[in-house]
Short mmCIF file of C-alpha atoms and ligand atoms in Angstrom, two decimals:
data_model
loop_
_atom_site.label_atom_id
_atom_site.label_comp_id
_atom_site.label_asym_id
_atom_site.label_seq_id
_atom_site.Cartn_x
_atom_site.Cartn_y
_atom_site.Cartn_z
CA UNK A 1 26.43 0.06 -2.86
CA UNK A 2 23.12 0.55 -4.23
CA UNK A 3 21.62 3.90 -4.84
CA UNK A 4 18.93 5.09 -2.03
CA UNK A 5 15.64 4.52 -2.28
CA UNK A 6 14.34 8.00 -0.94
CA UNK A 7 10.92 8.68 -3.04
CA UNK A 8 7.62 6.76 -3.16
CA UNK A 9 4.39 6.99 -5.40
CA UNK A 10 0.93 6.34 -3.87
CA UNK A 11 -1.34 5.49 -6.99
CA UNK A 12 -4.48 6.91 -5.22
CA UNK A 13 -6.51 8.05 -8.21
CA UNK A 14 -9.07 4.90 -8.05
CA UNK A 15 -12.40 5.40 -8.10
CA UNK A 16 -13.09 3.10 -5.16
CA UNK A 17 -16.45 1.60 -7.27
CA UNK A 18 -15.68 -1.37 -4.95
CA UNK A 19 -16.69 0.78 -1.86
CA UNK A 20 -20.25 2.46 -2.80
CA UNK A 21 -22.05 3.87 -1.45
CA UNK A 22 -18.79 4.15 1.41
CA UNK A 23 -16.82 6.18 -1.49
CA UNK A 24 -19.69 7.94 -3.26
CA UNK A 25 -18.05 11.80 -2.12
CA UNK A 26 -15.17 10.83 -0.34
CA UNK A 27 -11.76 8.83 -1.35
CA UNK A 28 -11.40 5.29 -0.84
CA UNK A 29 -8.02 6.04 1.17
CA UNK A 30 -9.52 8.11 3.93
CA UNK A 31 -11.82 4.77 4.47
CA UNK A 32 -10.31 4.76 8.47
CA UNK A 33 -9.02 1.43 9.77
CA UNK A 34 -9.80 2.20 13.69
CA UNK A 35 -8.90 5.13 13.89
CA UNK A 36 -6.83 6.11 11.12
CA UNK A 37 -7.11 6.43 7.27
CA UNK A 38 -6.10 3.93 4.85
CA UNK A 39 -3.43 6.27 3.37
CA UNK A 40 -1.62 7.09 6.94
CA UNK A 41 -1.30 3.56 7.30
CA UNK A 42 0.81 3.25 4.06
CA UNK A 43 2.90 7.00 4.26
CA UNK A 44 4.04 5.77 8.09
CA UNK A 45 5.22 2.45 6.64
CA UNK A 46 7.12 4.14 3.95
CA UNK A 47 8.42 6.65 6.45
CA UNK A 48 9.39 4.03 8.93
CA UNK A 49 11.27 2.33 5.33
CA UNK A 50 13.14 5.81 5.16
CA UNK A 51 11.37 7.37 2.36
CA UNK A 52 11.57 11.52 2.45
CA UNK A 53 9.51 12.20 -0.49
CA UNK A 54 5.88 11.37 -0.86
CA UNK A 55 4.16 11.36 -4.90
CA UNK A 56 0.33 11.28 -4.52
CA UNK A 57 -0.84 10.16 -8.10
CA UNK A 58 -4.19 11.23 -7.87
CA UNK A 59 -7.25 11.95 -9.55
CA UNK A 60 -10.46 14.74 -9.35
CA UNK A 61 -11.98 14.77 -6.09
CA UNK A 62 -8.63 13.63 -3.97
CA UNK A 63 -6.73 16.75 -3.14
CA UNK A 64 -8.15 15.97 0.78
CA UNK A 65 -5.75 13.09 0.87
CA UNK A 66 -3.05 15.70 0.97
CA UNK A 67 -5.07 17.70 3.26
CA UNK A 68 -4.77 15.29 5.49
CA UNK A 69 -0.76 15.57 5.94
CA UNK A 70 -0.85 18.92 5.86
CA UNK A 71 -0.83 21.80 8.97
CA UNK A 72 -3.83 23.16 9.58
CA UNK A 73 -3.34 26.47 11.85
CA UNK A 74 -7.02 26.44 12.71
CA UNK A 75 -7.45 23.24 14.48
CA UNK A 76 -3.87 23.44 15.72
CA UNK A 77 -4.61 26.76 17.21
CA UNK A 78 -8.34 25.46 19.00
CA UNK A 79 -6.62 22.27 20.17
CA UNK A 80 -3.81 24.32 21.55
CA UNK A 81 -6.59 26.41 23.45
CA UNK A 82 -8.20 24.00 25.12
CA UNK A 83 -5.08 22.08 26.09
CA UNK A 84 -5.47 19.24 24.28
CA UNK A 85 -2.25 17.54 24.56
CA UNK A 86 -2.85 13.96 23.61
CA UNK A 87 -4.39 15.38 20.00
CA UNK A 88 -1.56 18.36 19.43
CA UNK A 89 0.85 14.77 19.43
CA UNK A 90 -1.20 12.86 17.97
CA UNK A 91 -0.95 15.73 14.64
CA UNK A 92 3.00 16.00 15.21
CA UNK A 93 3.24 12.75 14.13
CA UNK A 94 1.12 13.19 10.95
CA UNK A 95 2.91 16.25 9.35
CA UNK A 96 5.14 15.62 6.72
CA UNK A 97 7.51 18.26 7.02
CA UNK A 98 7.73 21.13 3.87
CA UNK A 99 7.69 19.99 0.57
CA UNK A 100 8.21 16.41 1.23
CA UNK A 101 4.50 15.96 -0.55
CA UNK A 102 3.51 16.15 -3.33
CA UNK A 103 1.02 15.43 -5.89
CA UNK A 104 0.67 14.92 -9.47
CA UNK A 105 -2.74 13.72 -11.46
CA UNK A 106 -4.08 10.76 -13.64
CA UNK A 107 -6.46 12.21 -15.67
CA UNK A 108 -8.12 9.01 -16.90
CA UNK A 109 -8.43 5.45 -14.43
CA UNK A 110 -5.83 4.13 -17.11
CA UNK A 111 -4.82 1.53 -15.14
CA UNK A 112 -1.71 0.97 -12.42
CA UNK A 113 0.88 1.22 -14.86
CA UNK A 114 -0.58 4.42 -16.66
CA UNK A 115 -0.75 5.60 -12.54
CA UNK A 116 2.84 4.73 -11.62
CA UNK A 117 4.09 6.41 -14.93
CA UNK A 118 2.37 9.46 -14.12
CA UNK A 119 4.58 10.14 -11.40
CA UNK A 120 7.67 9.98 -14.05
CA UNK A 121 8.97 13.46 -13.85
CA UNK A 122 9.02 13.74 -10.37
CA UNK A 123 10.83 10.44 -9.73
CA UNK A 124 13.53 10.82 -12.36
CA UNK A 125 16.26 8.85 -12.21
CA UNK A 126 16.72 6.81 -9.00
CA UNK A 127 14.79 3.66 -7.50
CA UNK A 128 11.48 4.35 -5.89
CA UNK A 129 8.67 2.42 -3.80
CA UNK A 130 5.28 1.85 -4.95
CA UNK A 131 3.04 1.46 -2.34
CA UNK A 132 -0.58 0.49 -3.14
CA UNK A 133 -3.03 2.19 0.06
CA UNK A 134 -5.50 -1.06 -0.32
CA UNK A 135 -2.65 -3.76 0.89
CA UNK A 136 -2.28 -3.13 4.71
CA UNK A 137 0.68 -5.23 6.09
CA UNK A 138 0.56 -5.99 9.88
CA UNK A 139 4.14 -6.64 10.80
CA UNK A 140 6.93 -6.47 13.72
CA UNK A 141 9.66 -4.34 11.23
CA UNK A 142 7.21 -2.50 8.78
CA UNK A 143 6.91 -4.21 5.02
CA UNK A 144 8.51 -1.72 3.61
CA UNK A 145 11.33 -1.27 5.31
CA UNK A 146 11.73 -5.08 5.37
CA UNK A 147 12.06 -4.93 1.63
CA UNK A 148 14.29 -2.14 1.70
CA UNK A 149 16.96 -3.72 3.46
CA UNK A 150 17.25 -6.38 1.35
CA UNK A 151 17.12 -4.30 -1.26
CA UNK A 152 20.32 -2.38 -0.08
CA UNK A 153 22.10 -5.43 -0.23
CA UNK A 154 20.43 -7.60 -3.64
CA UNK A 155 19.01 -4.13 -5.47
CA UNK A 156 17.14 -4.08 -8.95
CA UNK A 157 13.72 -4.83 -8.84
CA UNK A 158 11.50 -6.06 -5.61
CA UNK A 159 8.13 -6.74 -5.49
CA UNK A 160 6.27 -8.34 -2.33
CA UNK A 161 5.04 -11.74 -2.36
CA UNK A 162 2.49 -14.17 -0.84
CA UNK A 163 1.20 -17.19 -1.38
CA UNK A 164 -2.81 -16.84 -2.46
CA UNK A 165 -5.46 -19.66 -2.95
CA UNK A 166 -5.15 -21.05 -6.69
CA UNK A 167 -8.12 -19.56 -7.22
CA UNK A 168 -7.61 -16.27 -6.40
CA UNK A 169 -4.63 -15.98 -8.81
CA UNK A 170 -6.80 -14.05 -11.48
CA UNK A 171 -6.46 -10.79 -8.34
CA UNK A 172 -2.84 -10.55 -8.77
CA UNK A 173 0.24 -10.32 -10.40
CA UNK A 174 1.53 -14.17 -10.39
CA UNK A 175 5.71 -15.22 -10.58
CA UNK A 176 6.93 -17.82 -12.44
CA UNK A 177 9.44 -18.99 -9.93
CA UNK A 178 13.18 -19.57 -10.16
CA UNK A 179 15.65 -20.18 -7.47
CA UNK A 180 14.89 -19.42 -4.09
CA UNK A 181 17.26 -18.01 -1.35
CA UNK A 182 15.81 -17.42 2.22
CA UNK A 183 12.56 -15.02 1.60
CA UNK A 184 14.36 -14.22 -1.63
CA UNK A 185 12.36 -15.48 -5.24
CA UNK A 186 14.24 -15.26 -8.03
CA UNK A 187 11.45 -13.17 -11.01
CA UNK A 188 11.68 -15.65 -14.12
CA UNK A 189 8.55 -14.45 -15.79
CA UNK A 190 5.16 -12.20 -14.10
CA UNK A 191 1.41 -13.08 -15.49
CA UNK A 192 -1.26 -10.70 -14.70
CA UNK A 193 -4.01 -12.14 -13.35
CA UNK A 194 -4.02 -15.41 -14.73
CA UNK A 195 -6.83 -17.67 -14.54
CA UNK A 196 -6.02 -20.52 -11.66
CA UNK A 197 -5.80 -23.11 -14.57
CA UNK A 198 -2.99 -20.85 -16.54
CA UNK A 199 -1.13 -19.62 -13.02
CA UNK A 200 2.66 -20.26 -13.53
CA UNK A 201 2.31 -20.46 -9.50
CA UNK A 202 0.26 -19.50 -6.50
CA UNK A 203 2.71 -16.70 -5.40
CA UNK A 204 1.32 -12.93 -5.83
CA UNK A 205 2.39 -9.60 -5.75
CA UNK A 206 0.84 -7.26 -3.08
CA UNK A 207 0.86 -4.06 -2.91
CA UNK A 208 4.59 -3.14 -2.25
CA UNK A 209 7.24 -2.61 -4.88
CA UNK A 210 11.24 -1.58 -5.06
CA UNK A 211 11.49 0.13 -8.60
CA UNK A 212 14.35 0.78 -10.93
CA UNK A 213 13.57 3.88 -12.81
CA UNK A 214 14.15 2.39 -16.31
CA UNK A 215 10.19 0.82 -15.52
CA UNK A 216 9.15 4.67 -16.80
CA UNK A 217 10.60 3.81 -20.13
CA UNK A 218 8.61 0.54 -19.99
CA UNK A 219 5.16 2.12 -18.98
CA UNK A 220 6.02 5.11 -21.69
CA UNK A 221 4.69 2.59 -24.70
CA UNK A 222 2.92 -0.14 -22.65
CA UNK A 223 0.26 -1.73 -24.18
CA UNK A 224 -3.13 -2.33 -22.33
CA UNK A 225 -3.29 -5.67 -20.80
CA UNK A 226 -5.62 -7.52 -18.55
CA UNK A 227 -9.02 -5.65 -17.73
CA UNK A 228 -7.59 -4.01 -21.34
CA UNK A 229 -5.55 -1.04 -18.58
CA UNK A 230 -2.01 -0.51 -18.41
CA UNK A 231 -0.78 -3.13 -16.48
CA UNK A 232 2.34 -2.00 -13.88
CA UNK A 233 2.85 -6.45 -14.22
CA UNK A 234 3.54 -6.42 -17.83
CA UNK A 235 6.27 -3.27 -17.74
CA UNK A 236 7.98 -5.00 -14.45
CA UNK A 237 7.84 -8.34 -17.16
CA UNK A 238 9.94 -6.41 -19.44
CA UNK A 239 12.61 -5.70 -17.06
CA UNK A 240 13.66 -9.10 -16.07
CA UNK A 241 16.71 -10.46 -17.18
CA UNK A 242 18.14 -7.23 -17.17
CA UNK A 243 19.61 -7.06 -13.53
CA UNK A 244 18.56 -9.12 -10.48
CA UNK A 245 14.57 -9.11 -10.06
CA UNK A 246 13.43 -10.59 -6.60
CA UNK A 247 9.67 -11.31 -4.94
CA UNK A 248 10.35 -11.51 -1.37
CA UNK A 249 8.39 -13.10 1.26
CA UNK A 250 7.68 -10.49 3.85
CA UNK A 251 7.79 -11.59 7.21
CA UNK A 252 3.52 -9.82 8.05
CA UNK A 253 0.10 -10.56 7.05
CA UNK A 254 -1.54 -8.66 4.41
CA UNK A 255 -4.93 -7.07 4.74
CA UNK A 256 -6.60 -6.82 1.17
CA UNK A 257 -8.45 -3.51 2.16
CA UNK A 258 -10.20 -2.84 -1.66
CA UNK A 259 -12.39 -5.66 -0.51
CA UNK A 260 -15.12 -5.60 2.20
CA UNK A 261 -13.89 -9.06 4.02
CA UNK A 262 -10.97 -7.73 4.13
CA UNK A 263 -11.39 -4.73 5.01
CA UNK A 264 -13.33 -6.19 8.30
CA UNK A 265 -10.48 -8.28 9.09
CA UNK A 266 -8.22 -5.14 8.92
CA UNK A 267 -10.23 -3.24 11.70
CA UNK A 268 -10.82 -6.36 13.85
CA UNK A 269 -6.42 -7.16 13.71
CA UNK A 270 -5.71 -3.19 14.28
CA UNK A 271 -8.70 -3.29 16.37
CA UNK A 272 -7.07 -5.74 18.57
CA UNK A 273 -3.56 -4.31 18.77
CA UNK A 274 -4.98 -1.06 19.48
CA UNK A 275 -3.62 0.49 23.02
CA UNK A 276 -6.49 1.90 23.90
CA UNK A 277 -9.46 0.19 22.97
CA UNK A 278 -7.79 -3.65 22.48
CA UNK A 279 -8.89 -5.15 25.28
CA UNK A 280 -12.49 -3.66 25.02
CA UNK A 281 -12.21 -5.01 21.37
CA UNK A 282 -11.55 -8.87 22.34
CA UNK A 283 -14.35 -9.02 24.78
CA UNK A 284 -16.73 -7.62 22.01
CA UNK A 285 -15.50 -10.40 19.54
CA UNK A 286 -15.33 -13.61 22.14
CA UNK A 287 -19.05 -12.30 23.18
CA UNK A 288 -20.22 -12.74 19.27
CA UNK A 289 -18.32 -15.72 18.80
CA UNK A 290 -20.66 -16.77 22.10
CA UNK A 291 -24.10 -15.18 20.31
CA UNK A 292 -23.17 -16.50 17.15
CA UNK A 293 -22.44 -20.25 19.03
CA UNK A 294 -26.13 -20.33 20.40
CA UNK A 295 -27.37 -19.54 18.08
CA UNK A 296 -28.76 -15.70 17.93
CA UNK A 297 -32.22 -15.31 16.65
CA UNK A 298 -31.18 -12.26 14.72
CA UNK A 299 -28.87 -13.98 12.40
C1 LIG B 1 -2.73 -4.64 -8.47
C2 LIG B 1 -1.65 -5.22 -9.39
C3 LIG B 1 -1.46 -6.70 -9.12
C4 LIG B 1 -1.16 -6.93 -7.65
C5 LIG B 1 -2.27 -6.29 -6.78
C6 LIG B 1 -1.91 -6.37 -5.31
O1 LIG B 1 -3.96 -5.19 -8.84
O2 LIG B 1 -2.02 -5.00 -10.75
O3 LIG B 1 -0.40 -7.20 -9.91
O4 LIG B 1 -1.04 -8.30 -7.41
O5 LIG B 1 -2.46 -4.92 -7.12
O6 LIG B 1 -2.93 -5.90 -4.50
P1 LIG B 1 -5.38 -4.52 -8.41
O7 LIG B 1 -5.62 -4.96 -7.00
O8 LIG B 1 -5.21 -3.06 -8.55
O9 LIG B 1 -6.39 -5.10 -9.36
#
């Protein structure tokens, strides 16, 4: 029986340089895909997964991201005034209840591993989730919770995988691959960010991660790595071989939302399942597949 996995750490302390002028005074997590922000996206996945306690590791500048979970009497009280019904529910379903949030702070854009460690105290000594707010998983059973029930039977270590282009492999964390098992991937050895020539494969981390808690002990005297930060890969490297370590395929795709492509995929694919606007959304993409067919003068 393997111990719960009831916490999870959101490193949201990035400056979001990617994003400018987007991110200039406001966090790249509150970036809203539709109609909702990056970071709701990723706190009702690891709800769905379970999770009761939510660790913001984040930086000057952020505290709105907890803002955002949090009651506001003001707006609850006008919305409640003018009978707005739909919007009252639509808030329910945001509020974490008390103290299930909280948030701790990276002084210095260290790098993931220097992010994941400052959460260390509030963790202690169970498994947690990482879950990074950029990675946006469209999927039937959430990615999360996918992970953690094969977790509950395998434990140790999980990170998500995916096959990437060869030569993306110098975006991600990269498995050296040993026996297989269903979606399971036995971990033999992690690169970060290896150049396509140097990958041991094509299969990446994303942003989703099972944790044992010895990783803190790890992180406490990693070394900088690649992009010379503290590399969350190269502590996870350290741990294999030391109880079972597993990528698994998640059953989803994966919207890389720290990039601007991808991002734009992300709103057309949540666009589309949308209940409300989904239907209006395909007509507006068939009629500029159409412009963009005959050729419209403006592009
Ligand atoms: C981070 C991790 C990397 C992982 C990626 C997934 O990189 O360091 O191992 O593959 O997230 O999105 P970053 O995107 O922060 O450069």
């Amino acid at each position: 029986m393997q111990q719960r996995v009831r916490k999870a750490i959101f490193p949201v302390g990035g400056l979001g340089v990617r994003f400018l002028p987007a991110t200039k005074a406001m966090p790249k997590e509150m970036l809203p895909v539709v109609d909702k922000p990056l970071i709701q996206y990723v706190v009702e996945e690891a709800r769905a997964a379970g999770i009761e306690q939510f660790i913001f590791v984040s930086s000057h500048g952020k505290s709105v991201l907890e803002d955002h979970f949090d009651f506001s009497p003001e707006l609850h009280e006008t919305l409640v005034r003018r009978g707005k019904t739909r919007e009252l529910e639509l808030l329910d379903e945001l509020y974490l209840e008390a103290g299930q949030i909280a948030a701790v702070r990276q002084p210095e854009p260290l790098g993931l591993g220097h992010a994941v460690w400052c959460a260390r105290h509030l963790v202690g000594d169970e498994p947690v989730a990482v879950l990074l707010p950029d990675d946006l998983v469209r999927a039937r059973t959430p990615c999360l919770k996918q992970m953690v029930e094969v977790y509950n039977e395998v434990g140790g270590n999980i990170v998500a995988v995916m096959d990437v282009p060869r030569e993306h492999t110098d975006r991600y964390g990269v498995l050296k691959c040993g026996r297989e098992k269903d979606r399971l991937v036995e971990v033999q050895a992690l690169v970060e960010k290896p150049k396509p020539a140097a990958a041991p494969s094509t299969l990446s981390i994303i942003g989703r991660y099972i944790l044992q808690p010895q990783v803190f002990e790890l992180l406490e005297n990693q070394e900088p790595g690649a992009g010379n930060e503290v590399q969350l890969t190269d502590a996870l490297a350290g741990m294999i071989g030391h109880g079972p370590f597993h990528g698994y395929r998640f059953e989803g795709t994966r919207y890389d939302c720290g990039d601007k492509a991808g991002f734009v995929a992300a709103t057309i694919a949540f666009g589309l399942d949308h209940e409300k606007i989904g239907t209006a959304v395909r007509q507006i993409l068939l009629d500029q597949v159409q412009q963009l067919e005959s050729g419209d003068p403006a592009r």
